[in-house]
Coordinates of C-alpha atoms in Angstrom, one line a residue:
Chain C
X1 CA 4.2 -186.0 -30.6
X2 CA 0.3 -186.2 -30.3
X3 CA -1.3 -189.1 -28.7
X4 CA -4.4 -187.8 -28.1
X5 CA -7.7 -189.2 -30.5
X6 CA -10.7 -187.5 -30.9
X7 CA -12.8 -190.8 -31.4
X8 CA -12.5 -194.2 -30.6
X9 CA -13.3 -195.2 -34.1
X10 CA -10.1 -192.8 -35.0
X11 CA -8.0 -194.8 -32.6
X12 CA -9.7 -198.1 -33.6
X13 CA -8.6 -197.6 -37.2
X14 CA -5.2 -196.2 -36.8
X15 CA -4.4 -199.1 -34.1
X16 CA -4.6 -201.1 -37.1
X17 CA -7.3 -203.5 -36.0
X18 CA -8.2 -205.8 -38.9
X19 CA -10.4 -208.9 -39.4
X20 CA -8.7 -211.9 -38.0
X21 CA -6.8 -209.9 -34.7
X22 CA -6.6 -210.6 -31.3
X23 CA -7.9 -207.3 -29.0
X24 CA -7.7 -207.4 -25.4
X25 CA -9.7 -205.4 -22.2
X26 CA -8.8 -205.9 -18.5
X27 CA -11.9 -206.6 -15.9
X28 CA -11.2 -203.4 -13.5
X29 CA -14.3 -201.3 -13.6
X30 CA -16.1 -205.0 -13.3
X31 CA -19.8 -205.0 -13.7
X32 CA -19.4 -201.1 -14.6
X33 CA -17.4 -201.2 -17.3
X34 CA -18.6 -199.6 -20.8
X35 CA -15.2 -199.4 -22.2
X36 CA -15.4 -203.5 -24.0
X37 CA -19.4 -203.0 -25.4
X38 CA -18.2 -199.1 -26.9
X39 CA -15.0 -200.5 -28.5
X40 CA -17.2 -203.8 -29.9
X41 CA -19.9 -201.4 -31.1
X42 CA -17.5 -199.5 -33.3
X43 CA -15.4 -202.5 -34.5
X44 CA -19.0 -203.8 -35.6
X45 CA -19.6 -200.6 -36.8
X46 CA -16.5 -200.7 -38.5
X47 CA -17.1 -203.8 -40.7
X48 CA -14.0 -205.9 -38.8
X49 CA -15.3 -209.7 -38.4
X50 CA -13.6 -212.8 -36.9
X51 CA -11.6 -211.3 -33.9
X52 CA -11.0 -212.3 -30.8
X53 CA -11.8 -210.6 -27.4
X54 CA -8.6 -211.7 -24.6
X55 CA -10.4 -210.1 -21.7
X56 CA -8.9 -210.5 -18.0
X57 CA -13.2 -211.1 -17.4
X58 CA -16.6 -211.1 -18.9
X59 CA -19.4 -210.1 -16.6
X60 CA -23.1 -209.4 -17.0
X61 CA -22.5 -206.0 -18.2
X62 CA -20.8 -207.3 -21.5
X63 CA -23.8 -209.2 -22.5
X64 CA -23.9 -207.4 -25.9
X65 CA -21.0 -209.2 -26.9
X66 CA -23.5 -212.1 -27.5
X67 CA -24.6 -210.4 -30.4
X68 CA -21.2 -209.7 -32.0
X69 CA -20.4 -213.1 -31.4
X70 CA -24.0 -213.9 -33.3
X71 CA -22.8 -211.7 -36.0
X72 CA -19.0 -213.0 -36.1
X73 CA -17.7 -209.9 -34.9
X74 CA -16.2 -212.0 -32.6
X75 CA -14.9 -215.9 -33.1
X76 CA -12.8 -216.3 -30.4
X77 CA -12.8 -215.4 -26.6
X78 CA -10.1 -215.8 -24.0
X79 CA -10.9 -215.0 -20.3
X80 CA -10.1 -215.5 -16.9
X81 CA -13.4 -215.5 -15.6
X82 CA -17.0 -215.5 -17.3
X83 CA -20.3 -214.3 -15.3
X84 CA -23.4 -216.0 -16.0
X85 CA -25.4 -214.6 -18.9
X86 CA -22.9 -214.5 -21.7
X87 CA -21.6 -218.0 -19.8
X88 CA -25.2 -219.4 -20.7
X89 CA -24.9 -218.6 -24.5
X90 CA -21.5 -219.9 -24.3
X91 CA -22.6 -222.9 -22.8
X92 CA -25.9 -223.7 -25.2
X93 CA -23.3 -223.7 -28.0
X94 CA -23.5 -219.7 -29.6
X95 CA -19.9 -219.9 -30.5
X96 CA -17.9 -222.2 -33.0
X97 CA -14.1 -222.0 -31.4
X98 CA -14.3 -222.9 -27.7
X99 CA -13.8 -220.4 -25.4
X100 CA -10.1 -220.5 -23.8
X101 CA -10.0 -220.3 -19.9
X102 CA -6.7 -219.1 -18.1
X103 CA -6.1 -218.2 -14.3
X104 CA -5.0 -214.8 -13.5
X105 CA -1.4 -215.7 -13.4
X106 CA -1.8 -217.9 -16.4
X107 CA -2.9 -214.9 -18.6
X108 CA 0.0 -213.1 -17.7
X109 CA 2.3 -215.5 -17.9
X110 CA 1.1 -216.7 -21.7
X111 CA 1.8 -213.2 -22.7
X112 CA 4.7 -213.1 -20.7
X113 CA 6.1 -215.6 -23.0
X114 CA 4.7 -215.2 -26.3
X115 CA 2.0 -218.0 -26.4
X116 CA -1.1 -215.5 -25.9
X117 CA -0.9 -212.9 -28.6
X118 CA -2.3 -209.7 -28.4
X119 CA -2.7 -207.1 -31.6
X120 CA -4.3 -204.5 -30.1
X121 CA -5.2 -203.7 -26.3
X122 CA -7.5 -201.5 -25.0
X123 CA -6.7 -199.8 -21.9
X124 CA -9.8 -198.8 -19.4
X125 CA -7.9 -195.9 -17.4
X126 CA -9.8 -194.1 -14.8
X127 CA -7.3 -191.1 -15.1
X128 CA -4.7 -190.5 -17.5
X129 CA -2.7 -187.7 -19.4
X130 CA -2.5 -186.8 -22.6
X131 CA 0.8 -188.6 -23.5
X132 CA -0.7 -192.1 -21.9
X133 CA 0.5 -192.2 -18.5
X134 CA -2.3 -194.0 -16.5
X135 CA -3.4 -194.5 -13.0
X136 CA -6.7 -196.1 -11.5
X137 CA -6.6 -194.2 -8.8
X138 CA -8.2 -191.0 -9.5
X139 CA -11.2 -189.7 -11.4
X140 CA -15.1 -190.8 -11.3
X141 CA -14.5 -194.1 -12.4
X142 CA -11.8 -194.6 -10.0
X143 CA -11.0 -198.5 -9.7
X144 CA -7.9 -198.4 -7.5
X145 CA -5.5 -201.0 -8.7
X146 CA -4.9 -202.3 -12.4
X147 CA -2.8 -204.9 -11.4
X148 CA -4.5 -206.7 -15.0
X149 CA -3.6 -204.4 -17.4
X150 CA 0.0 -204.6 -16.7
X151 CA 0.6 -207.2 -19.3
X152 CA -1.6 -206.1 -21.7
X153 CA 0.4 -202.8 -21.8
X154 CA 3.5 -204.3 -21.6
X155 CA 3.0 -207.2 -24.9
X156 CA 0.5 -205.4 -26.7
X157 CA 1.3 -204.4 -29.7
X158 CA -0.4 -201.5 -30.1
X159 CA -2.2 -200.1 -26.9
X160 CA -5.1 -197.8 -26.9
X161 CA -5.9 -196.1 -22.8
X162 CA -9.7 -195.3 -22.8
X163 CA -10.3 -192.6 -20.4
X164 CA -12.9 -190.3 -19.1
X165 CA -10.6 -188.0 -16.7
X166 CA -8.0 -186.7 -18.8
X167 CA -5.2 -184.5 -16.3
X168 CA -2.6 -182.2 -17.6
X169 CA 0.9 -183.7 -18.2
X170 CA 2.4 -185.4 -16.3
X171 CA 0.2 -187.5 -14.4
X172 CA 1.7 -186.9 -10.3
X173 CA 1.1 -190.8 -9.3
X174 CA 1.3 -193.3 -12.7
X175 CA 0.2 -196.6 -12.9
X176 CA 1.1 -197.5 -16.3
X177 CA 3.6 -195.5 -17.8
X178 CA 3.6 -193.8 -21.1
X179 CA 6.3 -196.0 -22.7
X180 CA 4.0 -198.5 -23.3
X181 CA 1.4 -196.8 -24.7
X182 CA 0.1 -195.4 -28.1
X183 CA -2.8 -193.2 -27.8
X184 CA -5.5 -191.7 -25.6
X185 CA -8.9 -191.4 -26.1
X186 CA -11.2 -188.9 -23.4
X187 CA -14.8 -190.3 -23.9
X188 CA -17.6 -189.5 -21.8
X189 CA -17.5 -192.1 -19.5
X190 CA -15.2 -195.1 -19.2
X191 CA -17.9 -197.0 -16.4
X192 CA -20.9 -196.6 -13.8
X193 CA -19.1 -196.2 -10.6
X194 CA -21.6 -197.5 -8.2
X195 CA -21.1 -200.7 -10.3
X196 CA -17.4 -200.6 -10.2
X197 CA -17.2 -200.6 -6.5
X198 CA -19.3 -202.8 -4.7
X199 CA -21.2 -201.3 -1.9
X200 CA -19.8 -202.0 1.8
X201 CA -19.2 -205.9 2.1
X202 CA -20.8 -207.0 5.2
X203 CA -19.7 -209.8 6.9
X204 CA -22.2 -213.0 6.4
X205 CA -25.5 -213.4 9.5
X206 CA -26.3 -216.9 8.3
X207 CA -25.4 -219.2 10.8
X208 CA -24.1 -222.0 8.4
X209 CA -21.9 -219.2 7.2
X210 CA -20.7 -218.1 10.3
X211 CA -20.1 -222.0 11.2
X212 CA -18.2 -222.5 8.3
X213 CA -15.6 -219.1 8.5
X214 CA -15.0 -220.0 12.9
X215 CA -14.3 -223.8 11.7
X216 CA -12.0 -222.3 8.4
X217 CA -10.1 -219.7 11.3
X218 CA -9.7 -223.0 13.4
X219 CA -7.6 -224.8 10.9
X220 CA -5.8 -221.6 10.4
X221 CA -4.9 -221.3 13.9
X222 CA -4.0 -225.1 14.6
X223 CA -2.2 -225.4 11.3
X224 CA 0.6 -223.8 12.5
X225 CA 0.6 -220.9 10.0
X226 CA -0.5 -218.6 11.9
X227 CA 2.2 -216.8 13.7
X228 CA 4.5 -213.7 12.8
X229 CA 4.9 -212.9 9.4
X230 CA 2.0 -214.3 8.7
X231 CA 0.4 -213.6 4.9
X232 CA -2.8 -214.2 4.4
X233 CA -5.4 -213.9 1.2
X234 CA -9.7 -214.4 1.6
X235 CA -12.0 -213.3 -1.0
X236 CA -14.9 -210.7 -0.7
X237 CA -17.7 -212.6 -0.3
X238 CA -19.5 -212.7 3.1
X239 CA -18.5 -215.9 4.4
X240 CA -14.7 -215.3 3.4
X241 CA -15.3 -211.9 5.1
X242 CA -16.2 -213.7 8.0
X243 CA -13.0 -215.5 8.2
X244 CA -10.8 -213.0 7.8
X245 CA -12.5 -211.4 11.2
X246 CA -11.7 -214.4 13.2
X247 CA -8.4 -214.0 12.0
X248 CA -8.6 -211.1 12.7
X249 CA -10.1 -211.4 16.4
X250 CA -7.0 -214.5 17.0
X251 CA -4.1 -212.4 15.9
X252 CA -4.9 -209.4 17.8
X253 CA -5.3 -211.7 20.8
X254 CA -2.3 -213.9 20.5
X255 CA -0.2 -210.1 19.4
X256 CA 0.6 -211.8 15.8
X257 CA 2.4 -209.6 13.5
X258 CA 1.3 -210.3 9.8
X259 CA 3.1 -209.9 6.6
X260 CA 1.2 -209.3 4.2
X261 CA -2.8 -209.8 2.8
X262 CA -3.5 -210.2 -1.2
X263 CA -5.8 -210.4 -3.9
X264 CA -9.0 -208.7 -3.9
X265 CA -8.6 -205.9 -1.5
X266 CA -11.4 -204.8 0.5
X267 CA -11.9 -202.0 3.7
X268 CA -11.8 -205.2 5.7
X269 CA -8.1 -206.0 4.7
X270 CA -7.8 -202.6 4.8
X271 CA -8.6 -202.1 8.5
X272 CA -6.6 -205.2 9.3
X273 CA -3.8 -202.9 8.3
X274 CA -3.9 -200.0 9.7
X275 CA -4.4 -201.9 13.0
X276 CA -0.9 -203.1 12.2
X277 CA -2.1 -206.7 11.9
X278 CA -0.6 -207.0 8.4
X279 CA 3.1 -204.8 7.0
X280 CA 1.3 -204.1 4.1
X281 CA -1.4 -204.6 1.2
X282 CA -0.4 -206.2 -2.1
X283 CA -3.7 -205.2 -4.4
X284 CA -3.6 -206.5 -7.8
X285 CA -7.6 -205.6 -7.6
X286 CA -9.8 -203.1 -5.7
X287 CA -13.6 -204.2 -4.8
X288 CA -14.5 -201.2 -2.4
X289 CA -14.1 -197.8 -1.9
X290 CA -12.4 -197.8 1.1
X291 CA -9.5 -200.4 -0.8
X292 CA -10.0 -197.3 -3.3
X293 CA -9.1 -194.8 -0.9
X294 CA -6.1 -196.7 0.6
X295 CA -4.4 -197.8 -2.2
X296 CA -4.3 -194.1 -3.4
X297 CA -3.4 -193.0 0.2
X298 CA -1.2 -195.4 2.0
X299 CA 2.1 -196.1 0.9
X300 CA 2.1 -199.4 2.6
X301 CA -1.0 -200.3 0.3
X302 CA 0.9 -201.6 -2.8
X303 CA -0.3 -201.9 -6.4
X304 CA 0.6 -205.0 -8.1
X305 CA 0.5 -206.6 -11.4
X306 CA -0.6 -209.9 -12.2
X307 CA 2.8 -211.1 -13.1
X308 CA 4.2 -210.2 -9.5
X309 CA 0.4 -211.6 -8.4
X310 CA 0.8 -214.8 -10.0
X311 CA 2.8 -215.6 -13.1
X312 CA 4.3 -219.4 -13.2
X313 CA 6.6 -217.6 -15.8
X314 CA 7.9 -215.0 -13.7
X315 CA 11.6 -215.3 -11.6
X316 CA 8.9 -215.3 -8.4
X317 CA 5.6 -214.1 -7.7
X318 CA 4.2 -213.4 -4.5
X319 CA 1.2 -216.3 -4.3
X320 CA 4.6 -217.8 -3.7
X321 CA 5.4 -216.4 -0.5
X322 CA 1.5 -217.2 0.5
X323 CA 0.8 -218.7 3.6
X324 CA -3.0 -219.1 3.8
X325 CA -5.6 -218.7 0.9
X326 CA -9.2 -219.2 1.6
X327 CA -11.3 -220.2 -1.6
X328 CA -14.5 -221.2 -2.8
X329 CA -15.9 -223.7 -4.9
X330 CA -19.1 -225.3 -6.8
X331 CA -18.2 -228.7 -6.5
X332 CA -15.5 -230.4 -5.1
X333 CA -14.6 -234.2 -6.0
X334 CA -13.5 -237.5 -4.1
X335 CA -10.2 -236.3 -5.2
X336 CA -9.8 -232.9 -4.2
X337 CA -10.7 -231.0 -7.6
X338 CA -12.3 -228.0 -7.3
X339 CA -15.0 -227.0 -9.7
X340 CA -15.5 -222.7 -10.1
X341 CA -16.2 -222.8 -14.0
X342 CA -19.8 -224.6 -13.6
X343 CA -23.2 -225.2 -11.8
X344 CA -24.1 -227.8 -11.1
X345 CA -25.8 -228.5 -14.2
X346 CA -22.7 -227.5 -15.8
X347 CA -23.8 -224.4 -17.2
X348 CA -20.5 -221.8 -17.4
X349 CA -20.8 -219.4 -14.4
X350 CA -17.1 -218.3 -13.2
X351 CA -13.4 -219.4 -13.8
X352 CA -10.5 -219.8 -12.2
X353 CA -9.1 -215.8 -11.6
X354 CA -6.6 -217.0 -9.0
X355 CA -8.3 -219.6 -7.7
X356 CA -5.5 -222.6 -8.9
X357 CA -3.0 -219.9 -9.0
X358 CA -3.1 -219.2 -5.5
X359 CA -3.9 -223.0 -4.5
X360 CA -0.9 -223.8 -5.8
X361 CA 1.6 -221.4 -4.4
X362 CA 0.5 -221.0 -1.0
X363 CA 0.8 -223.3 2.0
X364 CA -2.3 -223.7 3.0
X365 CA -5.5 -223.5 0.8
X366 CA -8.7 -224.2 2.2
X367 CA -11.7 -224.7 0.1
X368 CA -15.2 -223.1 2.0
X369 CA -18.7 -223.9 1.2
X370 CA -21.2 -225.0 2.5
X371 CA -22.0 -229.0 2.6
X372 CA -25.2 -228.8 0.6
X373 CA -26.5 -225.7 -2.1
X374 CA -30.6 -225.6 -2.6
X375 CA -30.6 -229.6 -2.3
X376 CA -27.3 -230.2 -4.4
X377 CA -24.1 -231.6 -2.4
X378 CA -20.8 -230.0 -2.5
X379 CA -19.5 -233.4 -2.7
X380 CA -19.5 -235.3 -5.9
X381 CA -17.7 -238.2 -7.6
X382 CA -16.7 -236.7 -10.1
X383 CA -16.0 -232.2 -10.8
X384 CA -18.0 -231.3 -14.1
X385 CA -15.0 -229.1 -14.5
X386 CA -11.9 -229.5 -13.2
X387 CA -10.6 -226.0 -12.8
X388 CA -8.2 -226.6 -10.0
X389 CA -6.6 -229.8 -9.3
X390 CA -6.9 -231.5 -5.8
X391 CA -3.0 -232.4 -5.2
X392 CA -3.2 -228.3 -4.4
X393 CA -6.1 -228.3 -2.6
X394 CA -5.6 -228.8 1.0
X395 CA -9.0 -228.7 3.3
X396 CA -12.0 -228.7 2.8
X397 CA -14.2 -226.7 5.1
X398 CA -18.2 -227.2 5.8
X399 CA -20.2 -227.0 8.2
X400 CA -20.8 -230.2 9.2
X401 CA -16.8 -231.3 9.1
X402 CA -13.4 -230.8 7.6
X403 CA -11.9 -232.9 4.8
X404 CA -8.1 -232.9 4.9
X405 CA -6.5 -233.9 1.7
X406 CA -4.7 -237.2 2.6
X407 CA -1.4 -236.0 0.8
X408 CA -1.3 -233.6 4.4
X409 CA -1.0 -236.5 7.3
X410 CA 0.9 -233.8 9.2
X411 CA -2.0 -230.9 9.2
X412 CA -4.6 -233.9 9.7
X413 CA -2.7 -235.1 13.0
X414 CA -2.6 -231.4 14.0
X415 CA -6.5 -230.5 13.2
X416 CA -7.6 -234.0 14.8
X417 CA -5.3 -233.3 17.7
X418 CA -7.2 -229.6 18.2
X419 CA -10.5 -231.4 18.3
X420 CA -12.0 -230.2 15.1
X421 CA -14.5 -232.1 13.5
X422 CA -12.1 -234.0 10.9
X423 CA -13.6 -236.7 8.4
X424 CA -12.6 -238.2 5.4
X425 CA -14.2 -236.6 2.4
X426 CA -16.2 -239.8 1.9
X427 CA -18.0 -239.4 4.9
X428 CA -18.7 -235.6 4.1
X429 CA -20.0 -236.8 1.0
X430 CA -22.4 -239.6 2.8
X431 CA -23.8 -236.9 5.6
X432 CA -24.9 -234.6 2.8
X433 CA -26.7 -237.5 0.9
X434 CA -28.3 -238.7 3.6
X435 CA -29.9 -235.7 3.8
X436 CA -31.1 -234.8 0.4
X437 CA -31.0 -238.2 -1.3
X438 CA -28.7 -239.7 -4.1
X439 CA -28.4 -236.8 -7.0
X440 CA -28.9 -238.5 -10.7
X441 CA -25.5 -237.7 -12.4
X442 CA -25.8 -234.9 -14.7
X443 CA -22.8 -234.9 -17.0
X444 CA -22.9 -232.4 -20.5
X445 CA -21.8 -234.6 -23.3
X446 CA -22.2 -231.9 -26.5
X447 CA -19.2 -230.7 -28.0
X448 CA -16.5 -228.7 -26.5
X449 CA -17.5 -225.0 -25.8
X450 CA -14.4 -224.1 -23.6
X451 CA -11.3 -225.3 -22.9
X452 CA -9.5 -224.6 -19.4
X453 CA -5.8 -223.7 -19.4
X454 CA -3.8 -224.8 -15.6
X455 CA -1.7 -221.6 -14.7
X456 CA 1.4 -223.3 -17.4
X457 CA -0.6 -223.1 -20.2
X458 CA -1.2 -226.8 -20.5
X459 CA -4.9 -227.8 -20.8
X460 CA -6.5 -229.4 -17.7
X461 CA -10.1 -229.7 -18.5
X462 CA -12.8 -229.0 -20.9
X463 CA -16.1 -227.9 -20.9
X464 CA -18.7 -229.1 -22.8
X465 CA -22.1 -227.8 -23.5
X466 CA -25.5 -228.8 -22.8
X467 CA -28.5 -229.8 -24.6
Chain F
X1 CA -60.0 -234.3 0.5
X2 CA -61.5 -232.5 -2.3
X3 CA -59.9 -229.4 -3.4
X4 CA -62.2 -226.7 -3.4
X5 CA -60.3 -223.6 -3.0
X6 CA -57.5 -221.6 -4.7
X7 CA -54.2 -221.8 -2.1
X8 CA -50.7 -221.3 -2.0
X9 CA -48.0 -222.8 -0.2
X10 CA -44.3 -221.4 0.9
X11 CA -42.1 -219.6 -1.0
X12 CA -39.3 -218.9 -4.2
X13 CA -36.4 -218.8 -1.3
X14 CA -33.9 -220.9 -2.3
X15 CA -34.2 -224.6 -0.8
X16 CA -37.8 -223.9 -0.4
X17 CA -40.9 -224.5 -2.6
X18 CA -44.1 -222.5 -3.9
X19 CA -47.1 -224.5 -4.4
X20 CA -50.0 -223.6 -6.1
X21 CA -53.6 -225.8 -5.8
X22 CA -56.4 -224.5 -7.7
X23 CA -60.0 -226.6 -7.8
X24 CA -60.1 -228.8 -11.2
X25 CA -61.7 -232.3 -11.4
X26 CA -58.7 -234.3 -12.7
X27 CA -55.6 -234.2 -10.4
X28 CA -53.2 -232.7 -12.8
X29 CA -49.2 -232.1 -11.1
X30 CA -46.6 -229.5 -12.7
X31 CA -43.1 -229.6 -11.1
X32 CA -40.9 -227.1 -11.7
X33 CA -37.3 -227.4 -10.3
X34 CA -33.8 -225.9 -10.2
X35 CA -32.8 -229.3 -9.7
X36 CA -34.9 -230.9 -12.0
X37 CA -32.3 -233.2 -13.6
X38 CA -30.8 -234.2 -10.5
X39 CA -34.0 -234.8 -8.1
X40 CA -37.2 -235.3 -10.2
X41 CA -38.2 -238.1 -9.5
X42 CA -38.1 -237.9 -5.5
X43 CA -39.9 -234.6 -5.6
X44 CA -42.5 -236.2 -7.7
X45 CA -42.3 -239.4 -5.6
X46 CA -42.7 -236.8 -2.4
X47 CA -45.3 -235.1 -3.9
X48 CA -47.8 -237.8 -4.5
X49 CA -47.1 -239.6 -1.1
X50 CA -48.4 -236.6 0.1
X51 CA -51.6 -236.7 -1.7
X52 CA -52.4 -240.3 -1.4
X53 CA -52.0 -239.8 2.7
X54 CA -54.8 -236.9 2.3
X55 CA -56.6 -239.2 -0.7
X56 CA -56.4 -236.0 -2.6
X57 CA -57.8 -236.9 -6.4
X58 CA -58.6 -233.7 -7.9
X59 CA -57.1 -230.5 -7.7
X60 CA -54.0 -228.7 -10.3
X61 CA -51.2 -228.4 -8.3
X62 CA -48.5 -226.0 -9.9
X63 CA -45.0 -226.6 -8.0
X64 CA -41.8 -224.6 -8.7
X65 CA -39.3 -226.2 -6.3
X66 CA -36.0 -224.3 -5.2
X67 CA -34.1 -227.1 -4.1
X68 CA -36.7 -228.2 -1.2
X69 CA -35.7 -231.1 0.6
X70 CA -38.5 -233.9 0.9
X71 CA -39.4 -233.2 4.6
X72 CA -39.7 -229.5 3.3
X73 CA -41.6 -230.6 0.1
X74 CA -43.8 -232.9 1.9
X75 CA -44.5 -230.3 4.8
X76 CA -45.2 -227.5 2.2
X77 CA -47.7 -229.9 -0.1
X78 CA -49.6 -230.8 3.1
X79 CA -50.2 -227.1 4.3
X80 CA -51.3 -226.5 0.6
X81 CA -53.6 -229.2 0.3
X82 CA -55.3 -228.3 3.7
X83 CA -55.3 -224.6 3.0
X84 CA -57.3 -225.6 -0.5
X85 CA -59.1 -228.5 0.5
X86 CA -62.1 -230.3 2.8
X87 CA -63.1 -233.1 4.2

């Protein structure tokens, strides 16, 4: 049996990919991927119209797909997550079907259980043989984990692995396994590395920052949470960043033995480890080098998928067994809601990725930002986008004061108790207008250019587009 | 004060402003803003307070706000309109 392809247009045609097909690309080699815009060119190239793209995540590298979508090589997009440029077309109306919007664990699980079809995916793989086992571990374009790609192998019905470090059979350390998979192309280059990794993540120096991550690592420490066994996920951003070394500073001082960290993995987490602070690393994503590095050289540094991440469909998965998540967020509502899909003038700039995922599993989530963005409050009446709901959104961190949903009288008593600065969201919302004056509402009212899908499947807001 | 001089004012940093004065003999104002649909009118409303404490009536003042608050709108329009302007 031969796997191997010469082309990508050979693997493209004997994959069977036909006008009206679902295709789908996982979000690995981020910002540095090449692998979506080559296998779009030669569809294009190909004659094939009306598909649609089911990729983990759009960023600003995959702005050509604005022209397919132009040309209606493309009718339908599904992602977890959408960067800003190809978000703005979205937005100002470029595309007929709106755009579906899952989390992380809802993209798995829809495949999981047959509601999110997938004809054809196509497979980034960083290293792989010639019979289609696959790792991210190794090779130029080395990505570390491809916790998102799981599924895609796994429901697909054809796959097709794109890599550009092809090793003699069989692979010594396999991600993916060659039972799922149907051929393997070598191109050139699968990604830009120095885009796929993002440089060393330093922790934030501005002040309002800083203020926010010590008040976050406060509520962590009085919220009872914090003790052995501990598990723990922040993003990669610099004020997360900043968090996660106060947590860092209070467990090594109080001797607390961790669990386990999760999400995007970063040398942060990494270090946090091999201090012992934390068992070990459950990585469905890499976003340094030095995550890189570890999750091909520490056994305690665990790949993941994003079933195990995340899925509502699976028997368990580990956002379950979550203590403490520390998120971000656009807007946030009276209510609770958290907005990551818009601006503020409701322009399409993110998604959920694990956002309500991991909201909803863990203990504790607490929501940082700070009170007021380049004049515009954190605090509104009402989210543009509702992309995770407030009944799983616990705090609310800012500078100037904590929010604690009201559902949580027990971790309110506590916080107050500690002497943090606890207010009612109201009153958040009133110190930051006093300040930059009443905002006009803005509200979209177009048509629907996207609809957002909660972690079940079931549709929880929509997004409409502007002018 | 008459505007008589080309002059700038602070900066594209986010939650700052940049203003521009050149010498014209109408007073003509362009706003530019990030949060344009959200704050217009107070920037505007900030703006001309500004030039009606100084009795400013000529001048083109090009303004590309960042998401300024009005103490920092204010302070930047006055340091523009003295930079460009005498008595």
């Amino acid at each position: 049996m031969n796997k191997l392809r010469e082309t990508l247009r050979e693997a493209i045609v004997e994959a069977g990919v036909k006008d009206g097909m679902t295709i789908s690309f996982h979000h690995h080699l981020r910002n540095g991927d090449y692998v979506l815009n080559m296998v779009l060119e030669e569809i294009a190239a190909l004659g094939i119209h009306d598909l649609t793209v089911n990729a983990s995540s759009i960023f600003d590298v995959h702005e050509p797909i604005i022209e397919h979508l132009k040309n209606k090589v493309v009718t339908g997009l599904e992602v977890n997550y959408m960067g800003g440029k190809v978000g703005r077309a979205i937005t100002e109306g470029i595309m007929e079907k709106p755009v579906i919007f899952r989390s992380h664990g809802g993209r798995a699980g829809d495949m999981e259980n047959g509601s999110s079809k997938v004809d054809v995916a196509f497979i980034a793989a960083p290293c792989a043989d010639d019979m289609g086992n696959l790792s991210g571990k190794y090779g130029p374009s080395a990505c570390g984990s491809m916790g998102y790609a799981f599924s895609d192998a796994m429901y697909a019905d054809k796959v097709v692995a794109v890599t550009d470090h092809l090793e003699a059979y069989p692979l010594a350390d396999v991600s993916i396994p060659e039972g799922y998979v149907d051929m393997v192309v070598c191109v050139d280059k699968i990604g830009e590395a120095s885009r796929i990794v993002s440089g060393t993540t330093r922790i934030t120096k501005d002040p309002v920052g800083l203020r926010i991550a010590y008040l976050a690592a406060q509520v962590v420490k009085h919220s009872g949470y914090l003790k052995d066994g501990f598990s723990f996920q922040t993003g990669a951003g610099g004020a997360s960043l900043a968090v996660a070394k106060y947590v860092e500073e209070m467990m090594e001082k109080e001797h607390i033995q961790g669990s386990f960290c999760m999400g995007g993995i970063t040398g942060y987490l990494v270090s946090m480890m091999k201090k012992g602070l934390f068992k070990t690393i459950l990585d469905v994503q890499c976003f340094d080098m030095e995550a890189i590095e570890s999750i091909r050289d520490n056994a305690n540094h665990q790949e993941i998928s994003a079933t195990r991440y995340a899925s509502p469909q699976a028997k368990s998965c580990a956002v379950d067994s979550l203590d403490v998540v520390i998120l971000g967020a656009t807007q946030v509502d009276l209510d609770f809601n958290v907005n990551v899909h818009t601006d503020s003038q409701g322009y399409i700039m993110g998604g959920s990725g694990g956002h309500c995922d991991t909201a909803a599993g863990s203990k504790l989530s607490i929501v940082v930002a700070p009170l007021i963005r380049a004049r515009l409050p954190l605090i509104v009446d009402e989210v543009l986008c509702k992309s995770t709901p407030g009944e799983t959104v616990d705090v609310i961190v800012t500078q100037r004061g904590i929010a604690v949903n009201p559902k949580r009288t027990e971790l309110k008593e506590l916080l107050v108790k500690a002497g943090l600065p606890v207010k009612e969201i109201k009153e958040l919302k009133e110190i930051a207008e006093a300040i930059t004056g009443v905002p006009q509402q803005v509200k979209p009212e177009g048509r629907v250019v996207a609809k957002v899908l909660y972690r079940d499947g079931v549709e929880i807001d929509t997004i409409k587009s502007v002018k | 004060m008459k505007i008589v001089k080309n002059a700038v004012a602070g900066t594209l940093e986010s939650s700052d402003i940049f203003i521009r004065v050149e010498p014209s003999e109408q007073l003509e104002i362009d706003i530019e803003s990030v949060v344009k649909d959200q704050y217009y009118k107070a920037i505007y409303q900030a703006v001309d307070e500004v030039l009606k404490e100084f009795q400013v009536a000529n001048g083109k003042f090009s303004i590309n706000d960042r998401g300024a608050l009005d103490c920092v709108i204010r302070a930047r329009m006055e340091t523009a309109v003295k930079r460009g302007g005498e008595c």
